[in-house]
Amino acid sequence: MRARLRRAGPGSGWLDRRLPLPGPRRRLRAWRRTRPFWGGLLVILGGTELLLVPLSPLTVLVSLGLGGIAAIGIGLALIAAGLFLWFLPQTRAYVSVHALLLSVLSFVATNLGGFLLGMLLGIAGSALAFGWTPLPDPDAGGERPYVPSLDGTGPRTLAAALPVVLLASLAAGAPQPGAARAAPMAARTPPTVTTSLFAPQGFAFAGVTQVPTVDGPLKVLVLRMRAATLTDYRLRTRDGDDEYGLAAKRLDLSGDVTLYLTRFSGCVEGLVCVTFSPDGLPAPPVIPPFVFMTQVSAEQALVTSDVIRTDGLRLEAS
């Protein structure tokens, strides 16, 4: 009776009998079921797509500049992540999160994430890999193979739906462009702020707005976050002949933190340097967690925070 059930099991239909190489296909199917195969495949395809444009003829590469170089680096990293998902499935949680960060980063660091296609393939593949759960081997004796329920209540359905729910909740919780609270009067000329490390929590782009100054409204980027840590903080005024400033070894902002900036530049993860401005490259609506920036320089019109803590604060003047 057991032999009859095995002959009638999945993969033994009329199509399987007509396809060539039944033995290698059976071994490939068994290997594929023990790892997040489809998630790794989508991540590899996303990395490959990011490589297509930079590896085109030399004239195209020269016109792309640093964006093409970043696309090569991120594409190779995504392909390596997909191979890790295939051959080291026990690292899927760690690798899939990094593949998601690289995919989102490709939107600002490369050609809009390979014209969105490579970015979307990477996001979908990392979500599938993160939600994948190992199942008992149907060919192993002594264990009953798991059969997914058709009503959508099985654990495999929940695992696949979890990344979608997380992304939906993240998008729902992101502040909308009009969600920034009313700003007080800003300085005529925004001071310059520099920091060697900017580590935000819950970092999100809240749109472009205008803040009042004595010379009229000033267009600014609005960045909101739950908290932020700035290392080697420096602030310098640029209004008038004399220059005044603040300096601190560390500045911690917490609570409802809002930054109003006319320019914001830095190196994401210390690797890819970008510059955001109200009239230039916009910041992504939601920044992935654990993202930090180094060598940050910003023109800060205003900053509001519930709590500000400093270490080694001092006033400087020229």
Backbone as numpy.savetxt, mean C-alpha at the origin, in Angstrom:
# Nx Ny Nz CAx CAy CAz Cx Cy Cz
-15.78 -50.36 -2.39 -16.61 -49.16 -2.39 -15.74 -47.90 -2.39
-14.65 -47.92 -1.60 -13.77 -46.76 -1.56 -13.12 -46.51 -2.92
-12.74 -47.61 -3.59 -12.12 -47.46 -4.91 -13.09 -46.84 -5.90
-14.37 -47.23 -5.83 -15.37 -46.66 -6.75 -15.55 -45.17 -6.47
-15.57 -44.79 -5.20 -15.73 -43.37 -4.89 -14.54 -42.55 -5.38
-13.34 -43.12 -5.26 -12.16 -42.39 -5.73 -12.16 -42.24 -7.24
-12.64 -43.25 -7.96 -12.70 -43.12 -9.41 -13.73 -42.08 -9.83
-14.76 -41.90 -9.00 -15.82 -40.94 -9.35 -15.57 -39.57 -8.76
-14.42 -39.37 -8.12 -14.16 -38.10 -7.45 -13.84 -37.01 -8.44
-13.51 -35.81 -7.89 -13.18 -34.67 -8.75 -11.96 -34.95 -9.59
-11.97 -34.42 -10.80 -10.85 -34.61 -11.70 -10.90 -35.90 -12.48
-11.97 -36.71 -12.35 -12.06 -37.98 -13.07 -13.20 -37.98 -14.06
-13.64 -36.79 -14.50 -14.75 -36.69 -15.44 -14.29 -36.96 -16.86
-15.23 -36.75 -17.80 -14.93 -37.04 -19.20 -13.83 -36.13 -19.74
-13.78 -34.84 -19.26 -12.74 -33.95 -19.74 -11.37 -34.40 -19.25
-11.29 -34.87 -18.01 -10.02 -35.33 -17.47 -9.52 -36.56 -18.21
-10.43 -37.42 -18.64 -10.01 -38.63 -19.36 -9.53 -38.31 -20.77
-9.97 -37.19 -21.34 -9.58 -36.85 -22.70 -8.32 -35.98 -22.77
-7.93 -35.35 -21.68 -6.74 -34.53 -21.68 -5.50 -35.39 -21.57
-4.38 -34.97 -22.18 -3.14 -35.77 -22.12 -2.45 -35.64 -20.77
-1.48 -36.50 -20.54 -0.62 -36.49 -19.35 -1.42 -36.50 -18.05
-2.20 -37.54 -17.80 -2.99 -37.55 -16.57 -2.13 -37.58 -15.31
-0.99 -38.30 -15.36 -0.13 -38.37 -14.18 0.46 -37.04 -13.79
1.17 -36.33 -14.70 1.70 -35.01 -14.33 0.62 -34.01 -13.93
-0.54 -34.09 -14.59 -1.62 -33.16 -14.21 -2.12 -33.45 -12.81
-2.16 -34.73 -12.42 -2.59 -35.08 -11.07 -1.59 -34.59 -10.03
-0.30 -34.73 -10.34 0.71 -34.25 -9.40 0.72 -32.72 -9.31
0.52 -32.05 -10.46 0.43 -30.60 -10.44 -0.77 -30.13 -9.63
-1.90 -30.83 -9.78 -3.10 -30.46 -9.03 -2.88 -30.65 -7.53
-2.23 -31.73 -7.14 -1.95 -31.95 -5.72 -1.00 -30.89 -5.17
0.02 -30.51 -5.98 0.95 -29.46 -5.55 0.24 -28.12 -5.44
-0.63 -27.82 -6.39 -1.33 -26.53 -6.40 -2.25 -26.38 -5.21
-2.84 -27.47 -4.72 -3.79 -27.37 -3.61 -3.12 -27.17 -2.26
-1.81 -27.26 -2.21 -1.11 -27.11 -0.93 -0.47 -25.74 -0.76
-0.83 -24.78 -1.60 -0.23 -23.45 -1.53 -1.16 -22.44 -2.21
-1.04 -21.14 -1.92 -1.88 -20.12 -2.57 -1.47 -19.91 -4.02
-1.78 -20.89 -4.87 -1.28 -20.88 -6.24 -1.83 -19.70 -7.03
-3.15 -19.51 -7.01 -3.74 -18.46 -7.84 -3.37 -17.07 -7.35
-3.25 -16.90 -6.03 -2.79 -15.61 -5.52 -1.38 -15.31 -5.97
-0.47 -16.30 -5.88 0.89 -16.10 -6.35 0.95 -15.84 -7.84
0.08 -16.53 -8.61 0.07 -16.31 -10.06 -0.34 -14.88 -10.40
-1.36 -14.34 -9.73 -1.79 -12.97 -10.00 -0.70 -11.96 -9.60
-0.01 -12.22 -8.49 1.07 -11.32 -8.08 2.20 -11.34 -9.11
2.55 -12.53 -9.62 3.59 -12.62 -10.65 3.15 -11.91 -11.93
1.89 -12.08 -12.32 1.39 -11.39 -13.51 1.42 -9.87 -13.32
1.07 -9.41 -12.10 1.13 -7.97 -11.85 2.54 -7.43 -11.94
3.52 -8.16 -11.36 4.90 -7.73 -11.48 5.41 -7.76 -12.91
4.99 -8.78 -13.66 5.40 -8.87 -15.07 4.83 -7.71 -15.87
3.59 -7.33 -15.59 2.98 -6.21 -16.32 3.70 -4.90 -16.02
4.14 -4.73 -14.76 4.88 -3.52 -14.42 6.21 -3.45 -15.16
6.77 -4.61 -15.52 8.05 -4.65 -16.23 7.91 -4.40 -17.73
6.71 -4.54 -18.28 6.56 -4.49 -19.74 6.96 -3.14 -20.31
6.45 -2.05 -19.71 6.73 -0.72 -20.27 8.19 -0.32 -20.10
8.79 -0.46 -18.90 10.20 -0.07 -18.78 11.15 -0.90 -19.64
10.81 -2.16 -19.91 11.69 -3.01 -20.70 11.39 -2.94 -22.19
10.58 -1.94 -22.59 10.34 -1.69 -24.01 11.56 -0.99 -24.60
11.53 -0.57 -25.88 12.73 0.04 -26.50 13.32 1.19 -25.70
14.59 1.49 -25.96 15.36 2.44 -25.16 14.74 3.83 -25.14
14.17 4.27 -26.24 13.60 5.62 -26.29 12.46 5.76 -25.30
11.66 4.69 -25.14 10.56 4.75 -24.18 11.10 4.78 -22.76
12.14 3.98 -22.49 12.73 3.94 -21.15 13.32 5.28 -20.76
13.98 5.94 -21.71 14.58 7.24 -21.41 13.49 8.26 -21.09
12.38 8.21 -21.80 11.31 9.16 -21.55 10.64 8.91 -20.21
10.66 7.67 -19.74 10.04 7.37 -18.45 10.89 7.84 -17.28
12.19 7.81 -17.38 13.07 8.29 -16.33 12.99 7.43 -15.09
12.91 8.11 -13.91 12.92 7.40 -12.64 11.69 6.52 -12.47
10.57 6.89 -13.10 9.38 6.05 -13.01 9.62 4.67 -13.60
10.39 4.61 -14.71 10.69 3.32 -15.31 11.61 2.50 -14.43
12.58 3.14 -13.79 13.48 2.41 -12.90 12.71 1.87 -11.70
11.82 2.67 -11.13 11.01 2.20 -10.00 10.11 1.05 -10.42
9.57 1.11 -11.64 8.72 0.02 -12.12 9.50 -1.28 -12.22
10.76 -1.21 -12.66 11.58 -2.42 -12.74 11.79 -3.02 -11.35
12.12 -2.15 -10.38 12.36 -2.64 -9.03 11.12 -3.25 -8.39
9.98 -2.54 -8.49 8.75 -3.06 -7.89 8.27 -4.30 -8.63
8.41 -4.32 -9.96 7.99 -5.50 -10.72 8.78 -6.73 -10.33
10.11 -6.59 -10.22 10.94 -7.72 -9.80 10.59 -8.16 -8.38
10.31 -7.20 -7.49 9.95 -7.55 -6.12 8.62 -8.31 -6.07
7.64 -7.92 -6.91 6.37 -8.64 -6.94 6.53 -10.05 -7.51
7.36 -10.19 -8.53 7.61 -11.53 -9.07 8.26 -12.42 -8.01
9.22 -11.86 -7.26 9.85 -12.62 -6.18 8.83 -12.98 -5.10
7.91 -12.06 -4.79 6.87 -12.35 -3.80 5.96 -13.49 -4.27
5.60 -13.48 -5.56 4.77 -14.57 -6.09 5.48 -15.91 -6.01
6.77 -15.94 -6.28 7.52 -17.20 -6.16 7.62 -17.66 -4.71
7.75 -16.72 -3.78 7.74 -17.09 -2.37 6.39 -17.71 -1.98
5.30 -17.15 -2.50 3.97 -17.71 -2.20 3.85 -19.12 -2.75
4.51 -19.42 -3.85 4.45 -20.76 -4.43 5.30 -21.76 -3.67
6.55 -21.39 -3.39 7.51 -22.35 -2.87 7.72 -22.27 -1.36
7.26 -21.20 -0.73 7.30 -21.09 0.73 5.93 -20.63 1.22
4.90 -21.46 1.08 3.54 -21.01 1.44 3.37 -20.69 2.91
4.26 -21.17 3.78 4.13 -20.87 5.20 4.40 -19.39 5.49
5.00 -18.67 4.55 5.27 -17.24 4.73 4.20 -16.38 4.06
3.06 -16.96 3.72 2.08 -16.24 2.89 1.56 -14.97 3.56
1.35 -14.98 4.90 0.81 -13.79 5.56 1.77 -12.62 5.45
3.05 -12.86 5.73 4.06 -11.80 5.67 4.27 -11.32 4.24
4.39 -12.27 3.31 4.68 -11.92 1.92 3.50 -11.21 1.27
2.28 -11.66 1.54 1.10 -11.05 0.91 0.91 -9.61 1.35
1.19 -9.30 2.63 1.07 -7.92 3.10 2.08 -7.02 2.39
3.32 -7.50 2.24 4.33 -6.70 1.54 4.00 -6.57 0.05
3.42 -7.62 -0.55 3.02 -7.51 -1.95 1.91 -6.48 -2.11
0.99 -6.41 -1.14 -0.06 -5.40 -1.19 0.52 -4.00 -1.10
1.49 -3.78 -0.19 2.11 -2.47 -0.06 2.85 -2.07 -1.33
3.56 -3.01 -1.93 4.27 -2.71 -3.18 3.30 -2.39 -4.31
2.18 -3.11 -4.36 1.20 -2.87 -5.42 0.60 -1.47 -5.30
0.24 -1.07 -4.08 -0.32 0.27 -3.89 0.74 1.33 -4.14
1.97 1.06 -3.71 3.06 2.01 -3.93 3.34 2.22 -5.41
3.09 1.22 -6.23 3.36 1.35 -7.66 2.50 2.43 -8.30
1.38 2.79 -7.68 0.51 3.82 -8.27 1.20 5.17 -8.30
1.96 5.50 -7.24 2.62 6.80 -7.18 4.07 6.74 -7.64
4.69 5.55 -7.59 6.11 5.43 -7.92 6.35 5.10 -9.38
5.38 4.48 -10.05 5.55 4.09 -11.45 4.49 4.77 -12.29
4.22 4.21 -13.44 3.27 4.80 -14.38 1.84 4.43 -13.98
1.39 5.04 -12.86 0.04 4.76 -12.33 -0.17 3.27 -12.13
0.84 2.60 -11.58 0.72 1.18 -11.32 0.61 0.35 -12.58
1.44 0.69 -13.59 1.32 -0.05 -14.85 -0.01 0.22 -15.52
-0.42 1.52 -15.50 -1.73 1.92 -16.05 -2.85 1.14 -15.37
-2.73 1.02 -14.02 -3.70 0.40 -13.11 -3.74 -1.12 -13.21
-3.38 -1.70 -14.34 -3.53 -3.15 -14.50 -2.59 -3.91 -13.57
-1.32 -3.56 -13.56 -0.37 -4.26 -12.69 -0.71 -4.07 -11.22
-1.12 -2.86 -10.84 -1.48 -2.61 -9.44 -2.68 -3.46 -9.03
-3.72 -3.51 -9.87 -4.92 -4.27 -9.52 -4.63 -5.77 -9.47
-3.79 -6.27 -10.38 -3.42 -7.69 -10.32 -2.66 -8.00 -9.03
-1.75 -7.11 -8.62 -1.02 -7.32 -7.39 -1.90 -7.28 -6.17
-2.86 -6.33 -6.13 -3.77 -6.24 -4.99 -4.65 -7.48 -4.90
-5.21 -7.91 -6.05 -6.07 -9.10 -6.05 -5.29 -10.34 -5.65
-4.07 -10.51 -6.17 -3.28 -11.67 -5.82 -2.87 -11.70 -4.36
-2.47 -10.56 -3.80 -2.09 -10.53 -2.39 -3.29 -10.78 -1.49
-4.48 -10.30 -1.89 -5.68 -10.58 -1.10 -6.03 -12.07 -1.12
-5.93 -12.70 -2.30 -6.19 -14.14 -2.38 -5.18 -14.93 -1.56
-3.92 -14.53 -1.62 -2.90 -15.26 -0.86 -3.09 -15.09 0.64
-3.46 -13.88 1.07 -3.68 -13.65 2.50 -4.88 -14.44 3.02
-5.91 -14.57 2.19 -7.11 -15.29 2.63 -7.07 -16.78 2.40
-6.01 -17.30 1.76 -5.93 -18.74 1.48 -5.68 -19.52 2.77
-6.33 -20.67 2.89 -6.13 -21.56 4.03 -5.85 -22.96 3.51
-4.89 -23.69 4.10 -4.59 -25.05 3.62 -5.74 -25.99 3.92
-5.96 -26.95 3.01 -7.01 -27.94 3.14 -6.39 -29.33 3.22
-7.10 -30.29 3.82 -6.59 -31.66 3.83 -6.45 -32.21 2.42
-5.42 -33.02 2.21 -5.16 -33.62 0.90 -6.23 -34.66 0.61
-7.01 -34.54 -0.49 -8.04 -35.53 -0.79 -7.47 -36.92 -1.02
-6.20 -37.03 -1.45 -5.61 -38.33 -1.71 -4.98 -38.96 -0.48
-4.93 -38.22 0.65 -4.32 -38.77 1.86 -5.33 -39.63 2.60
-4.88 -40.78 3.05 -5.78 -41.67 3.77 -5.99 -41.23 5.20
-7.15 -41.56 5.76 -7.44 -41.27 7.15 -8.04 -39.91 7.38
-8.09 -39.03 6.38 -8.69 -37.71 6.53 -9.75 -37.52 5.47
-10.85 -36.98 5.90 -11.94 -36.70 4.97 -11.69 -35.36 4.29
-11.64 -35.33 2.98 -11.39 -34.05 2.31 -12.50 -33.05 2.58
-12.10 -31.79 2.72 -13.07 -30.73 2.96 -13.80 -30.38 1.68
-15.13 -30.31 1.77 -15.97 -29.94 0.63 -16.61 -28.60 0.95
-16.31 -27.54 0.20 -16.91 -26.24 0.50 -18.42 -26.29 0.39
-19.09 -25.62 1.33 -20.54 -25.59 1.31 -21.03 -24.64 0.23
-22.18 -24.93 -0.33 -22.72 -24.13 -1.43 -23.47 -22.91 -0.95
-23.74 -22.81 0.37 -24.51 -21.67 0.85 -23.63 -20.50 1.27
-22.30 -20.62 1.06 -21.40 -19.51 1.36 -21.04 -19.37 2.81
-21.25 -20.41 3.64 -20.96 -20.31 5.06 -19.69 -21.02 5.45
-19.00 -21.66 4.53 -17.81 -22.43 4.87 -16.64 -21.53 5.18
-15.60 -22.05 5.87 -14.45 -21.23 6.22 -13.67 -20.73 5.02
-13.68 -21.47 3.90 -12.95 -21.00 2.73 -13.60 -19.74 2.17
-14.94 -19.71 2.18 -15.63 -18.51 1.72 -15.31 -17.32 2.62
-15.27 -17.55 3.94 -14.94 -16.47 4.87 -13.51 -15.99 4.66
-12.59 -16.91 4.42 -11.20 -16.51 4.21 -11.05 -15.68 2.95
-11.77 -16.04 1.88 -11.69 -15.27 0.65 -12.35 -13.91 0.78
-13.41 -13.83 1.60 -14.13 -12.56 1.75 -13.45 -11.62 2.73
-12.56 -12.13 3.60 -11.95 -11.29 4.61 -11.18 -10.11 4.04
-10.30 -10.29 3.02 -9.60 -9.11 2.49 -10.54 -8.07 1.90
-11.63 -8.53 1.26 -12.59 -7.58 0.69 -13.25 -6.76 1.79
-13.62 -7.44 2.89 -14.25 -6.73 4.01 -13.27 -5.73 4.63
-12.00 -6.12 4.77 -11.01 -5.21 5.34 -10.82 -3.98 4.47
-10.72 -4.18 3.14 -10.55 -3.04 2.24 -11.78 -2.14 2.24
-12.98 -2.75 2.30 -14.20 -1.94 2.32 -14.30 -1.12 3.59
-13.95 -1.72 4.74 -13.99 -0.97 5.99 -12.94 0.13 6.02
-11.76 -0.13 5.41 -10.73 0.89 5.34 -11.18 2.06 4.49
-11.83 1.76 3.34 -12.31 2.84 2.48 -13.45 3.61 3.14
-14.32 2.89 3.89 -15.44 3.56 4.55 -14.95 4.46 5.67
-13.86 4.07 6.32 -13.35 4.87 7.42 -12.44 6.00 7.00
-12.08 6.06 5.72 -11.20 7.12 5.26 -11.95 8.45 5.21
-11.34 9.53 5.62 -12.01 10.83 5.58 -12.26 11.27 4.16
-13.38 11.88 3.93 -13.76 12.39 2.62 -13.13 13.75 2.39
-13.05 14.20 1.11 -12.41 15.48 0.84 -12.99 16.64 1.61
-14.28 16.60 1.91 -14.89 17.70 2.65 -14.94 17.48 4.13
-14.24 16.43 4.65 -14.35 16.08 6.05 -13.40 16.89 6.94
-12.46 17.64 6.35 -11.51 18.38 7.16 -12.22 19.52 7.88
-11.87 19.69 9.17 -12.53 20.73 9.94 -12.02 22.10 9.51
-12.76 23.15 9.87 -12.41 24.50 9.47 -11.08 24.89 10.09
-10.22 25.49 9.27 -8.88 25.84 9.72 -8.83 27.30 10.16
-8.01 27.62 11.19 -7.84 29.02 11.59 -6.95 29.77 10.61
-6.64 31.02 10.93 -5.81 31.84 10.06 -4.41 31.28 9.98
-3.87 31.20 8.75 -2.54 30.67 8.53 -1.56 31.80 8.29
-0.27 31.48 8.36 0.77 32.47 8.12 0.78 32.88 6.65
1.29 34.11 6.41 1.35 34.60 5.04 2.24 33.70 4.18
3.39 33.32 4.70 4.31 32.43 4.02 4.50 31.17 4.86
4.10 30.00 4.37 4.21 28.78 5.19 5.65 28.49 5.56
5.92 28.17 6.83 7.28 27.80 7.22 7.67 26.44 6.63
8.98 26.20 6.59 9.50 24.94 6.08 9.76 23.98 7.24
9.27 22.76 7.11 9.45 21.73 8.12 10.26 20.60 7.51
11.29 20.15 8.21 12.09 19.00 7.78 12.17 18.00 8.92
12.24 16.73 8.56 12.38 15.66 9.54 13.05 14.47 8.86
13.88 13.78 9.61 14.57 12.62 9.03 13.68 11.40 8.95
12.61 11.35 9.78 11.70 10.20 9.77 10.31 10.67 10.14
9.35 10.36 9.27 7.93 10.68 9.49 7.17 9.38 9.53
6.67 8.99 10.72 5.98 7.71 10.91 4.54 7.99 11.36
3.58 8.01 10.42 2.19 8.28 10.79 1.43 7.01 11.13
0.28 7.18 11.75 -0.66 6.09 12.04 -2.02 6.52 11.52
-2.64 5.65 10.70 -3.94 6.01 10.13 -3.84 7.18 9.19
-2.78 7.21 8.39 -2.50 8.33 7.48 -3.46 8.29 6.31
-4.16 9.41 6.04 -5.12 9.46 4.93 -5.12 10.86 4.33
-5.36 10.90 3.03 -5.46 12.16 2.28 -6.91 12.63 2.31
-7.14 13.83 2.87 -8.50 14.35 3.05 -8.87 15.40 2.03
-8.10 15.54 0.96 -8.49 16.42 -0.12 -7.67 17.70 -0.16
-8.09 18.60 -1.05 -7.45 19.91 -1.23 -8.46 20.98 -0.81
-8.00 21.93 -0.01 -8.88 22.99 0.46 -8.11 24.30 0.47
-8.72 25.34 0.99 -8.08 26.65 1.10 -8.14 27.11 2.55
-7.05 27.69 3.02 -7.00 28.25 4.38 -6.83 29.76 4.26
-7.42 30.50 5.16 -7.32 31.97 5.07 -5.97 32.48 5.55
-5.45 33.49 4.86 -4.26 34.22 5.26 -4.55 35.72 5.14
-3.62 36.54 5.60 -3.82 37.99 5.50 -3.79 38.45 4.05
-3.18 37.66 3.16 -3.12 38.00 1.74 -4.19 37.28 0.92
-5.11 36.61 1.57 -6.14 35.88 0.84 -6.03 34.38 1.05
-6.92 33.61 0.43 -6.91 32.15 0.63 -5.67 31.50 0.03
-5.25 30.42 0.67 -4.07 29.67 0.25 -4.48 28.22 0.04
-4.19 27.67 -1.15 -4.55 26.29 -1.46 -3.56 25.34 -0.80
-4.11 24.31 -0.11 -3.25 23.38 0.63 -3.78 21.96 0.47
-2.87 21.00 0.67 -3.23 19.60 0.87 -3.64 19.39 2.32
-4.62 18.52 2.53 -5.07 18.22 3.89 -4.78 16.75 4.16
-3.93 16.49 5.14 -3.57 15.14 5.55 -4.04 14.93 6.98
-4.75 13.84 7.21 -5.28 13.55 8.54 -4.75 12.20 9.00
-4.59 12.06 10.33 -4.06 10.82 10.89 -4.42 10.77 12.38
-4.31 9.57 12.96 -4.56 9.42 14.39 -3.37 9.88 15.21
-2.18 9.64 14.72 -0.96 10.02 15.43 0.19 10.04 14.43
1.29 10.68 14.86 2.48 10.74 14.01 3.68 11.02 14.88
4.82 10.48 14.46 6.09 10.71 15.14 7.08 11.30 14.14
7.70 12.42 14.51 8.67 13.09 13.66 10.01 13.12 14.39
11.03 12.56 13.78 12.37 12.50 14.36 13.24 13.58 13.73
14.08 14.22 14.58 14.93 15.34 14.13 14.09 16.43 13.47
13.12 16.91 14.22 12.16 17.90 13.72 12.81 19.27 13.64
12.61 19.96 12.51 13.09 21.32 12.31 12.00 22.14 11.63
11.74 23.35 12.17 10.79 24.29 11.56 11.49 25.62 11.38
11.40 26.18 10.16 12.03 27.45 9.84 11.01 28.37 9.18
10.91 29.60 9.70 10.04 30.59 9.08 10.70 31.15 7.83
9.86 31.61 6.91 10.37 32.21 5.66 9.68 33.55 5.40
9.23 34.20 6.47 8.46 35.44 6.36 9.28 36.58 6.97
9.85 37.44 6.15 10.64 38.55 6.64 12.13 38.28 6.52
12.92 39.24 7.00 14.38 39.14 6.89 14.95 38.16 7.91
14.48 38.24 9.15 14.99 37.36 10.20 14.34 35.98 10.09
15.10 34.98 10.45 14.61 33.60 10.39 14.51 33.04 11.80
13.34 32.55 12.14 13.11 31.93 13.44 12.74 30.47 13.21
12.95 29.68 14.23 12.63 28.27 14.06 12.53 27.53 15.37
11.98 26.32 15.25 11.89 25.38 16.36 12.65 24.13 15.98
13.23 23.47 16.96 13.94 22.22 16.73 13.67 21.29 17.89
13.58 19.99 17.60 13.33 18.99 18.64 13.90 17.67 18.17
14.40 16.89 19.11 14.86 15.54 18.77 13.71 14.67 18.30
12.55 14.88 18.91 11.38 14.07 18.55 10.12 14.86 18.84
9.16 14.75 17.93 7.86 15.41 18.09 6.78 14.37 17.87
5.91 14.20 18.88 4.82 13.22 18.82 3.49 13.96 18.78
2.69 13.68 17.75 1.34 14.23 17.61 0.35 13.10 17.80
-0.71 13.34 18.54 -1.72 12.30 18.76 -3.08 12.94 18.88
-4.10 12.11 18.70 -5.48 12.60 18.68 -5.93 12.86 17.25
-6.71 13.89 17.05 -7.18 14.27 15.72 -6.13 15.18 15.09
-5.19 14.58 14.35 -4.07 15.32 13.78 -4.41 15.70 12.34
-4.25 16.97 12.01 -4.50 17.46 10.65 -3.35 18.35 10.23
-2.80 18.05 9.06 -1.73 18.85 8.49 -2.24 19.57 7.25
-1.96 20.87 7.14 -2.31 21.67 5.97 -0.99 22.07 5.30
-0.71 21.51 4.12 0.59 21.65 3.50 0.45 22.19 2.07
1.34 23.10 1.70 1.40 23.55 0.30 2.35 22.69 -0.52
3.22 21.96 0.14 4.12 21.03 -0.55 4.57 19.97 0.44
4.73 18.74 -0.04 5.11 17.63 0.83 5.96 16.66 0.02
7.19 16.46 0.43 8.08 15.56 -0.30 8.82 14.67 0.69
9.21 13.49 0.22 9.94 12.54 1.04 10.12 11.23 0.30
10.82 10.30 0.94 11.13 9.00 0.35 10.30 7.94 1.06
9.36 7.31 0.34 8.49 6.29 0.90 9.32 5.05 1.22
9.22 4.58 2.47 10.01 3.44 2.95 11.50 3.67 2.75
11.92 4.93 2.58 13.32 5.23 2.36 13.83 4.84 0.99
12.93 4.49 0.05 13.34 3.98 -1.25 12.93 4.88 -2.41
11.65 5.20 -2.49 11.11 5.95 -3.63 10.75 7.35 -3.15
11.37 8.36 -3.74 11.15 9.74 -3.34 10.09 10.38 -4.23
9.09 11.01 -3.62 7.99 11.63 -4.35 7.73 13.01 -3.75
7.02 13.84 -4.51 6.63 15.18 -4.07 5.16 15.38 -4.37
4.40 15.82 -3.36 2.97 16.07 -3.52 2.72 17.56 -3.34
1.75 18.08 -4.11 1.36 19.48 -4.00 -0.11 19.60 -4.40
-0.79 20.68 -4.03 -2.20 20.82 -4.41 -2.43 20.83 -5.92
-1.47 21.35 -6.68 -1.62 21.42 -8.13 -0.85 20.35 -8.87
-0.10 19.53 -8.15 0.71 18.51 -8.80 0.20 17.12 -8.50
1.12 16.22 -8.15 0.77 14.83 -7.90 -0.03 14.71 -6.62
-1.30 14.24 -6.66 -2.09 14.11 -5.44 -1.66 12.89 -4.65
-1.84 12.96 -3.34 -1.55 11.81 -2.49 -2.65 10.77 -2.65
-2.34 9.47 -2.49 -3.39 8.43 -2.55 -4.43 8.67 -1.47
-5.70 8.29 -1.69 -6.75 8.56 -0.70 -6.52 7.83 0.61
-5.97 6.60 0.58 -5.71 5.84 1.79 -4.29 5.30 1.71
-3.49 5.56 2.74 -2.11 5.09 2.77 -2.08 3.77 3.54
-1.45 2.73 3.01 -1.38 1.46 3.73 -0.71 1.61 5.08
-1.06 0.76 6.06 -0.40 0.84 7.36 1.07 0.47 7.25
1.81 0.88 8.28 3.24 0.59 8.41 4.09 1.35 7.38
3.51 2.30 6.65 4.29 3.09 5.71 4.93 4.26 6.44
6.21 4.48 6.22 6.91 5.62 6.79 7.65 6.33 5.68
8.11 7.56 5.96 8.83 8.36 4.97 10.08 8.94 5.63
11.15 9.00 4.86 12.40 9.59 5.32 12.72 10.82 4.48
13.64 11.64 5.00 14.09 12.86 4.31 12.89 13.72 3.89
12.01 13.97 4.84 10.78 14.70 4.56 11.04 16.20 4.63
10.51 16.92 3.66 10.53 18.37 3.64 9.14 18.85 3.23
8.58 19.78 4.00 7.22 20.23 3.73 7.09 21.71 4.01
6.19 22.34 3.28 5.80 23.72 3.56 4.47 23.66 4.30
4.52 23.94 5.59 3.39 23.69 6.49 2.66 24.99 6.78
1.44 25.09 6.24 0.63 26.27 6.52 0.05 26.22 7.93
-0.44 25.03 8.33 -1.05 24.86 9.64 -0.88 23.42 10.09
-0.96 23.20 11.39 -1.03 21.87 11.96 -1.91 21.94 13.19
-2.86 21.03 13.33 -3.71 20.95 14.50 -3.62 19.54 15.07
-3.61 19.44 16.40 -3.49 18.15 17.06 -4.05 18.28 18.46
-4.65 17.20 18.96 -5.17 17.21 20.33 -4.04 17.26 21.35
-2.97 16.48 21.10 -1.85 16.42 22.04 -0.56 16.51 21.24
0.39 17.33 21.73 1.72 17.46 21.12 2.75 17.26 22.22
3.64 16.29 22.03 4.71 16.03 22.99 6.05 16.19 22.27
7.02 16.80 22.96 8.32 17.04 22.35 9.42 16.54 23.28
10.56 16.28 22.68 11.76 15.89 23.41 12.91 16.78 22.94
13.41 17.62 23.87 14.52 18.50 23.51 14.10 19.67 22.66
12.94 20.28 22.94 12.46 21.42 22.15 13.31 22.65 22.46
13.68 23.39 21.41 14.43 24.62 21.59 14.05 25.62 20.50
14.18 26.90 20.83 13.87 27.98 19.91 15.18 28.49 19.33
15.17 28.71 18.01 16.38 29.17 17.31 16.03 30.41 16.50
17.01 31.27 16.34 16.82 32.50 15.55 18.13 32.85 14.88
18.02 33.43 13.67 19.23 33.86 12.95 19.54 35.30 13.29
